[in-house]
Short mmCIF file of C-alpha atoms and ligand atoms in Angstrom, two decimals:
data_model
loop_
_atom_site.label_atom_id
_atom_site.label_comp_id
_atom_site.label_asym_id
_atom_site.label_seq_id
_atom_site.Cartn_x
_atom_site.Cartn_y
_atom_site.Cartn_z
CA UNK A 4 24.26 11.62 0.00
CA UNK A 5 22.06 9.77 -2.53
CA UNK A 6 19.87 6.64 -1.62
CA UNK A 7 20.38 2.79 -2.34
CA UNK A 8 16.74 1.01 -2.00
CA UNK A 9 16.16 -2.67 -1.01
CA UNK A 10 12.90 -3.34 -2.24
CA UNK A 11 11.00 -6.83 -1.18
CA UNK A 12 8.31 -7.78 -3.33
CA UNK A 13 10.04 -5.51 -6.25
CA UNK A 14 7.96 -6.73 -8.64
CA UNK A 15 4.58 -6.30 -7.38
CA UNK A 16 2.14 -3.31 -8.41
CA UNK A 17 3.95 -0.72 -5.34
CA UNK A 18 7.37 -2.56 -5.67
CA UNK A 19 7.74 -1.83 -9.31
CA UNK A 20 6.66 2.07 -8.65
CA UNK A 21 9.29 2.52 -6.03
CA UNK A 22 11.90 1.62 -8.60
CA UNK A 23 10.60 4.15 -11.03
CA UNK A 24 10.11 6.91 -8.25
CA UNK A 25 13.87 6.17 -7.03
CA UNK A 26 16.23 9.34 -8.10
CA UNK A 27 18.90 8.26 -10.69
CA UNK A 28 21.45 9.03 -8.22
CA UNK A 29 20.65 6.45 -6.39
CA UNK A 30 20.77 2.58 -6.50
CA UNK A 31 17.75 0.13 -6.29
CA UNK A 32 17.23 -3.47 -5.77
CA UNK A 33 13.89 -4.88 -6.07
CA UNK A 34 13.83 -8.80 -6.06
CA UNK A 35 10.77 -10.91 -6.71
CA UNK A 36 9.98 -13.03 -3.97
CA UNK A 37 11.76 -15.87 -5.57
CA UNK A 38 14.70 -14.02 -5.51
CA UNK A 39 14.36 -13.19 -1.90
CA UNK A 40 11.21 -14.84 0.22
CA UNK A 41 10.93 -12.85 3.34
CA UNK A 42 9.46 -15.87 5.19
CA UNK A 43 13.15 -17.40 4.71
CA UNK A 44 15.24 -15.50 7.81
CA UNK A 45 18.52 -16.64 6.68
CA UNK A 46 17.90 -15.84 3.53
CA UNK A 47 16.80 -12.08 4.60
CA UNK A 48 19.92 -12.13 6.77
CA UNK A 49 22.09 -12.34 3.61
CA UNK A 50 20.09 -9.87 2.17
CA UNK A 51 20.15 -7.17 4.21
CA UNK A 52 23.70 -7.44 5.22
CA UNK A 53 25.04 -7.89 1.40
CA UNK A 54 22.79 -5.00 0.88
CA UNK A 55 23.93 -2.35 3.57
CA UNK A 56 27.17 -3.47 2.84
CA UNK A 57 27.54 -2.92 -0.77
CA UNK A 58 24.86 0.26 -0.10
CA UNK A 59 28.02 1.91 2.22
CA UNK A 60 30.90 1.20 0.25
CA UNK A 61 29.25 2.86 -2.95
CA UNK A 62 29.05 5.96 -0.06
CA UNK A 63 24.84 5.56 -0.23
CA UNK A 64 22.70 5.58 2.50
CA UNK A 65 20.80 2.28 2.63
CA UNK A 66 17.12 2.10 2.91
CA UNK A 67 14.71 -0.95 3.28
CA UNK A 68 11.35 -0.46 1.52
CA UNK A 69 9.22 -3.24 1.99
CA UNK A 70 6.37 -3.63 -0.43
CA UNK A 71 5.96 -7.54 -0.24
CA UNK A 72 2.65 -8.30 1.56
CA UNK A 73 0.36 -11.42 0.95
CA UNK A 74 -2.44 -9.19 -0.18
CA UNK A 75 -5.09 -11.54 -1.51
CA UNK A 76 -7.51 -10.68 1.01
CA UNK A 77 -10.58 -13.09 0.61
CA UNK A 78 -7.61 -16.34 -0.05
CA UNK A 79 -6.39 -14.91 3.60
CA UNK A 80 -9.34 -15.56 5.13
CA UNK A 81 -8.86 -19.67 4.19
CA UNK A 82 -4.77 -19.32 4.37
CA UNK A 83 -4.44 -17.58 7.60
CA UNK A 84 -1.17 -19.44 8.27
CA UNK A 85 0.15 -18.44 5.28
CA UNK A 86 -0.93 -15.09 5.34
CA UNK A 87 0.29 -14.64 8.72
CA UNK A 88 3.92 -16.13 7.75
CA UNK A 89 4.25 -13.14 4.82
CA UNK A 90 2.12 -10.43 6.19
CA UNK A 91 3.74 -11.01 10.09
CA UNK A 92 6.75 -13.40 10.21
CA UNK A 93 8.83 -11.95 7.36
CA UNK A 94 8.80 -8.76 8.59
CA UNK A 95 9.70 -9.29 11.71
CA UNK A 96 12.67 -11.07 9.60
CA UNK A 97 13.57 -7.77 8.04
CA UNK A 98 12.72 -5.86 11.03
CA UNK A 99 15.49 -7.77 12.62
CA UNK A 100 18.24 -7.85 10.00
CA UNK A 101 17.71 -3.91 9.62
CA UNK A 102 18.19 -3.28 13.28
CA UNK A 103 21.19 -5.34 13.00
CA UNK A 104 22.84 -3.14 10.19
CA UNK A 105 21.38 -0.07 11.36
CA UNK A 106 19.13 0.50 8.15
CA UNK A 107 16.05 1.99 8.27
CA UNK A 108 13.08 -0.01 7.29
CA UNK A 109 9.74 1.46 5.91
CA UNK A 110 7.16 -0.85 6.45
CA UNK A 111 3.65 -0.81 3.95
CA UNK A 112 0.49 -1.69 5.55
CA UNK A 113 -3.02 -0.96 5.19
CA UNK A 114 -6.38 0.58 5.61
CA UNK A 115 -7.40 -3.17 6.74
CA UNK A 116 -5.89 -2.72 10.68
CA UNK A 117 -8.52 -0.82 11.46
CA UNK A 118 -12.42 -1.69 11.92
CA UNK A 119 -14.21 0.58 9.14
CA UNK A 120 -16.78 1.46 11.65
CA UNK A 121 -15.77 5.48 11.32
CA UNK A 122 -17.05 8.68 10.66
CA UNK A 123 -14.14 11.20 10.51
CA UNK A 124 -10.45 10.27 9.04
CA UNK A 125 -8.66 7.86 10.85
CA UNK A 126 -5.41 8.82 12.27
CA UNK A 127 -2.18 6.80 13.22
CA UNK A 128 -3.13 6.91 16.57
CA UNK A 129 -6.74 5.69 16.48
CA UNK A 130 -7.09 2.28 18.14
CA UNK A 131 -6.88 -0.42 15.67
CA UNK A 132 -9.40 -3.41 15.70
CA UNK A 133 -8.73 -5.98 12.22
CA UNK A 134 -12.08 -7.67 11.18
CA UNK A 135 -10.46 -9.59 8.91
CA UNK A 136 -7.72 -12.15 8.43
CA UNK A 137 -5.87 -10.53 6.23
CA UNK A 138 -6.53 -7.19 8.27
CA UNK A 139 -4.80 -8.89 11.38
CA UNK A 140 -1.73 -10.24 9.88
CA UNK A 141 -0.76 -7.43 8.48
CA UNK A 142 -1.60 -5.49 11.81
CA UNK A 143 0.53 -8.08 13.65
CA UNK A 144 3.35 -7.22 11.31
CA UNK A 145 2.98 -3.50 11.65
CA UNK A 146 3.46 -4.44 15.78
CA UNK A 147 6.49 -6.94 14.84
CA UNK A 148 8.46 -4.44 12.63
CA UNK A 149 7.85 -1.56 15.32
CA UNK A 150 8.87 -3.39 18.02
CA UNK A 151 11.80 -5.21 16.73
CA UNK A 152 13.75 -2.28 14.36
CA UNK A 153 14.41 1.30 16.55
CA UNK A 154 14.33 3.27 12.90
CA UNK A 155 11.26 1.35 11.09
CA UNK A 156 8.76 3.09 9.73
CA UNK A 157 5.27 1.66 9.09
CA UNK A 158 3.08 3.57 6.43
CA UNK A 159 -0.48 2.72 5.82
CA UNK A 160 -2.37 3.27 2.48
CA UNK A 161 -5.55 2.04 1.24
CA UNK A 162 -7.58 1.70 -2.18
CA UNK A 163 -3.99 1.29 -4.29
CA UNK A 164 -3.91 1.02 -8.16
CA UNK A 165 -0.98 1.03 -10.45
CA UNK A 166 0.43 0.32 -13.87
CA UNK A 167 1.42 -3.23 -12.24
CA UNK A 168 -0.61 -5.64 -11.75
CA UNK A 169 -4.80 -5.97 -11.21
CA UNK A 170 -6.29 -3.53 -9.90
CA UNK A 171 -10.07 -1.90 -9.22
CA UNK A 172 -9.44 0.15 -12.40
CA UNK A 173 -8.13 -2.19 -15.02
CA UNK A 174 -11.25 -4.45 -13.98
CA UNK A 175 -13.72 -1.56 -14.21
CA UNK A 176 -12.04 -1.09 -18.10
CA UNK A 177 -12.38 -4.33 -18.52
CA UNK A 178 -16.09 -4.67 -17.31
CA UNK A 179 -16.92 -1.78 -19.58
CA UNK A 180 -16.00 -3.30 -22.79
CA UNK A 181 -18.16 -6.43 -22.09
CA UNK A 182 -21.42 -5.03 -20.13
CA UNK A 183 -24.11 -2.07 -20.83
CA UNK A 184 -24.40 -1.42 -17.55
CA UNK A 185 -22.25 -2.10 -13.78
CA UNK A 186 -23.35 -1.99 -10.20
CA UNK A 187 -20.95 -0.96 -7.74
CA UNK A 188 -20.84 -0.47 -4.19
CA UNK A 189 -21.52 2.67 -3.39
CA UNK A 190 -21.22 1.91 0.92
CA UNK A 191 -17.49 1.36 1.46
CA UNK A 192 -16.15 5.42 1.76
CA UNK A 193 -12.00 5.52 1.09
CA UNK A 194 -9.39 7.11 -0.87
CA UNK A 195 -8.02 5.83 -3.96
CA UNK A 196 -4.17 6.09 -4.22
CA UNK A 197 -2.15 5.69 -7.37
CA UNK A 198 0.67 3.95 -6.77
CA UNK A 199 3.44 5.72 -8.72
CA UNK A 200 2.50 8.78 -6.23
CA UNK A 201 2.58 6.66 -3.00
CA UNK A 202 5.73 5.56 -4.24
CA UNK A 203 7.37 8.75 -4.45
CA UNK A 204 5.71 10.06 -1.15
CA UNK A 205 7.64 6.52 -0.13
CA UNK A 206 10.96 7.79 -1.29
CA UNK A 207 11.01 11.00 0.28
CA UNK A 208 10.35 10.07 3.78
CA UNK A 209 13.00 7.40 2.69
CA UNK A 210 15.24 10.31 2.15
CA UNK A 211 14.27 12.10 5.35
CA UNK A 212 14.79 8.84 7.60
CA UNK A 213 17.68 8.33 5.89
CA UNK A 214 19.66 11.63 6.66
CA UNK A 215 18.61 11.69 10.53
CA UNK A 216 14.81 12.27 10.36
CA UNK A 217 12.17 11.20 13.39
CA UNK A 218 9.17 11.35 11.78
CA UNK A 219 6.31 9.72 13.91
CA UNK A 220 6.72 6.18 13.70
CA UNK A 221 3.10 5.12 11.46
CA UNK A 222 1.69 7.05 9.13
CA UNK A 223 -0.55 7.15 6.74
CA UNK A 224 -0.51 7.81 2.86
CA UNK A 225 -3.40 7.63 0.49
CA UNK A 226 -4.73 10.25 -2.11
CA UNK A 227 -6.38 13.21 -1.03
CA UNK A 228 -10.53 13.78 -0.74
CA UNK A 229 -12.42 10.43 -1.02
CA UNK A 230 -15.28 8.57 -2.55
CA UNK A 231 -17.05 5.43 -2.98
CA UNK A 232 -16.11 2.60 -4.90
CA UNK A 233 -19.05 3.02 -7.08
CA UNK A 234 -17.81 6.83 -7.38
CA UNK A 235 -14.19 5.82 -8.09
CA UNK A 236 -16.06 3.44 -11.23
CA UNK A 237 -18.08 6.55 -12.37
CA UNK A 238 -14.76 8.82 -12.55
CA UNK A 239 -13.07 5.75 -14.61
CA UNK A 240 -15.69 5.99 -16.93
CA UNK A 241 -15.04 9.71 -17.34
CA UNK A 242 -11.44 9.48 -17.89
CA UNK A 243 -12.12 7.10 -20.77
CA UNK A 244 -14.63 9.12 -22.43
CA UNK A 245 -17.74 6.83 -21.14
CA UNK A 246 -21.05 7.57 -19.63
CA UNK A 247 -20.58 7.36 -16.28
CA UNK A 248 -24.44 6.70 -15.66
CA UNK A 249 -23.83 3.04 -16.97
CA UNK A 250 -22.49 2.64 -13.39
CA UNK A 251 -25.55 2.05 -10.95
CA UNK A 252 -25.16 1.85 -7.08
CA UNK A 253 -25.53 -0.91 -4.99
CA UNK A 254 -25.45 -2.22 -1.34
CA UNK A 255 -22.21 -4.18 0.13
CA UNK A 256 -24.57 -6.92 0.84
CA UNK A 257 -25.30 -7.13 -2.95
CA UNK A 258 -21.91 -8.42 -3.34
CA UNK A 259 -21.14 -10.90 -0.64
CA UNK A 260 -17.38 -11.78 -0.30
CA UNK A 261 -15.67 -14.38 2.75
CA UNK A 262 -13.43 -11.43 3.80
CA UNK A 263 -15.63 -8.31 5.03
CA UNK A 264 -14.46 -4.66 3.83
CA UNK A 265 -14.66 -1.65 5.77
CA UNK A 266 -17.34 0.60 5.20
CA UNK A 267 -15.15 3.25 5.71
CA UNK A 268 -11.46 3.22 5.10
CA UNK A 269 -10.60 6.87 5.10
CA UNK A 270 -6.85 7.63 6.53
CA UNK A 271 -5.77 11.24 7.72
CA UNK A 272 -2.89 12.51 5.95
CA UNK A 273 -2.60 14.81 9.00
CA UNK A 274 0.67 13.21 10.27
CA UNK A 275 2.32 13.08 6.81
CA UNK A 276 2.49 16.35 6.66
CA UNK A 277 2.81 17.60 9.65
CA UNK A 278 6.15 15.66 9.39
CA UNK A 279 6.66 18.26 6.35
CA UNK A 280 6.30 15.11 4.02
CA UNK A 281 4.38 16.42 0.72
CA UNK A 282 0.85 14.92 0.88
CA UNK A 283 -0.29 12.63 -2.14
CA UNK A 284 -2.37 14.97 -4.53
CA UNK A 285 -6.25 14.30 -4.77
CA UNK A 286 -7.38 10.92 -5.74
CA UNK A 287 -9.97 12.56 -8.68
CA UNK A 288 -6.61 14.70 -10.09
CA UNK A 289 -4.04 11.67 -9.67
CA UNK A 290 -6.82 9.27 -11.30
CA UNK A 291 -6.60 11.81 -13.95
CA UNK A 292 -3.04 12.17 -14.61
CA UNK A 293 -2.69 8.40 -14.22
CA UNK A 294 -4.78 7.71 -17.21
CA UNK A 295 -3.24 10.25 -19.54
CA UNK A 296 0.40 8.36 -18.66
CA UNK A 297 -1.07 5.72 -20.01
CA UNK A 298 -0.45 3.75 -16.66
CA UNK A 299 -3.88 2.75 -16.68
CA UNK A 300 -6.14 1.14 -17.64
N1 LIG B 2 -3.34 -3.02 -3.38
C1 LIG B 2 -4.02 -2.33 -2.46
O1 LIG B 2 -5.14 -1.84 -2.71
C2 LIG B 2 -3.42 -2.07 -1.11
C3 LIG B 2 -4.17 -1.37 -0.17
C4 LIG B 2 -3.62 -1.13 1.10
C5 LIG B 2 -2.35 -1.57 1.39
N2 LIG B 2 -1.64 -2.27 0.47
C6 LIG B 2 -0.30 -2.73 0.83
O2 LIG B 2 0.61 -2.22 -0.13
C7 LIG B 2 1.72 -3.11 -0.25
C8 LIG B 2 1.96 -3.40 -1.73
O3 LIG B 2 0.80 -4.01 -2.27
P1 LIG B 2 0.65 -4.26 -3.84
O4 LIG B 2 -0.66 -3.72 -4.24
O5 LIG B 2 1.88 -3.80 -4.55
O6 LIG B 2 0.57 -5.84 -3.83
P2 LIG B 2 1.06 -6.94 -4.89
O7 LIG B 2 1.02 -6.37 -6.27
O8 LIG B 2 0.29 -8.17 -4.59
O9 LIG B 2 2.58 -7.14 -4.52
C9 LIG B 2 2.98 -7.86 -3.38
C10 LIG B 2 4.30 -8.50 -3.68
O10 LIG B 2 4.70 -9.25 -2.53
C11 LIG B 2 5.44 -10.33 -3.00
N3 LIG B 2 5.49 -11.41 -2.02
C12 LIG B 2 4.50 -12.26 -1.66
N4 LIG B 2 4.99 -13.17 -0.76
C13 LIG B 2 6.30 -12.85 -0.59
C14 LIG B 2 7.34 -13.41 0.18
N5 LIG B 2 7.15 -14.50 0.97
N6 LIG B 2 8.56 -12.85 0.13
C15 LIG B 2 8.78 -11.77 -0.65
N7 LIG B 2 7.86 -11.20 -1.43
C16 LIG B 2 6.63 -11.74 -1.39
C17 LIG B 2 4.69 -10.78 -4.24
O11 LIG B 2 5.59 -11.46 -5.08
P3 LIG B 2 5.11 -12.79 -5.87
O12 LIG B 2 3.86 -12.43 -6.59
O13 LIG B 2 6.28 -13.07 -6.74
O14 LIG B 2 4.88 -13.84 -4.84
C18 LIG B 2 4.25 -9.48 -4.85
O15 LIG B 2 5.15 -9.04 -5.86
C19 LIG B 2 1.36 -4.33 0.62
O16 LIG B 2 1.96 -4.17 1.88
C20 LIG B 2 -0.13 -4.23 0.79
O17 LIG B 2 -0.57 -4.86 1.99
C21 LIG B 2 -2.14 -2.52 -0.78
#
């Protein structure tokens, strides 16, 4: 039986991915948050139940994929409430509304829960510790959607860049047309995920939750191998035919910003496929294919 999505925040950089990585069998429906504003419970209420409804009677199975987030991280830090309404409160909205209908609810969060303090990959189950605001809302709305929905889903990533929307790589394009040379931090380790590929990984274990599957219950998904952000600039430069040694290391404390960012944001993949998900291909490969799509920059 084919798949009808409900995508929130549809037309942000992951939203718009999941609609292009959704099988034309099935049925998707990403609003903008305009359209529906997850902070709004009635207005998720309608939602959900209009969309399992219609979802069922087309003989689909209904999935929620929920890809709104507030996700300007340093802004969070000086609009915790706010933050904390999108990132925690509307969740738990959808969280509810799915348990109601019986709809399974995948739930995106983010390298940020954790501290960045590591030396090996982190895995679902290592203890979680935010240091920043936006870090803690959105790790109070992984707990809110987990405890409230009995088939949610939540699935972290980290490092994300897509045809939609800013991104690391669009700026580092852009920062190469105007300046000789760039200094980037080369002391924050992660994995750089294109988002048409989480998006896919997003659909199948869509599928698989759909038609009966217990996968664990958080997972993570982010591009294979991993590098610094200052490595990540140097392989942009490659993949537009620039000299990568116009990109010069630096410190984090070089570039002070009000949120801090984990030194180390690596997620195991581990899980994922142990669940016999497919993991996301290498970050250098996707980065690759990514560019010659045309996707970016
Ligand atoms: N980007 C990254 O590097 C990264 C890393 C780790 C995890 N993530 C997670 O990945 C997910 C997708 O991020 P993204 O990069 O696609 O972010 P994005 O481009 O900023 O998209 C987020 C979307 O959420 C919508 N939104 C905001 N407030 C809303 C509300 N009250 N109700 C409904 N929708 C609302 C926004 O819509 P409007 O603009 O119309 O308000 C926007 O389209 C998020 O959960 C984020 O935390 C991202």
């Amino acid at each position: 039986m084919a798949l009808a999505l409900l995508v929130p925040g549809g037309r942000g950089q992951l939203g718009q991915d999941v609609v292009a990585a959704t099988p034309g069998d099935g049925l998707v429906h990403a609003p903008s948050s305009a359209e529906l504003d997850l902070t709004d419970a009635a207005v998720v209420a309608d939602a959900v139940a209009a969309f399992a409804a219609s979802a069922r009677d087309a003989g689909l199975r209904p999935v929620v994929v929920n890809a709104a987030a507030y996700t300007a991280v340093d802004a969070a830090e000086t609009d915790a409430d706010r933050a904390f309404e999108v990132n925690a409160v509307g969740p738990g909205h959808l969280a509810a509304s799915c348990h109601e209908h019986d709809v399974p609810l995948l739930h995106v969060s983010t390298d940020y829960v954790f501290p960045g303090d590591g030396d090996r990959p982190y895995e679902p189950t290592d203890p979680t510790g935010p240091r920043s605001v936006y870090g803690r809302t959105k790790l109070a709305g992984e707990e809110r959607v987990l405890s409230t929905a009995a088939r949610a889903w939540v699935v972290r990533t980290a490092w994300v860049y897509g045809e939609h929307g800013g991104n690391f790589v669009k700026t580092m394009a852009r920062l190469a047309a105007a300046n000789d040379t760039l200094s980037v931090v080369d002391d924050q380790v992660g994995s750089p995920t294109w988002s048409l590929d989480l998006a896919h990984g997003l659909v199948e274990l869509a599928a698989a939750v759909a038609s009966g599957g217990t996968p664990p219950r958080v997972l993570h998904a982010t591009g294979g191998g991993e590098t610094t952000w200052c490595g990540f600039a140097r392989a942009i430069f490659a993949e537009l035919g620039l000299d990568p040694e116009r990109v010069r290391p630096c410190g984090t404390a070089d570039f002070p910003r009000p949120a801090p960012r984990p030194a180390y944001s690596v997620l195991s993949g581990r899980a994922w496929a142990d669940a016999g998900l497919t993991p996301l291909r290498h970050w250098r490969e996707a980065l690759r294919a990514a560019v010659a799509a045309g996707a970016v920059p």
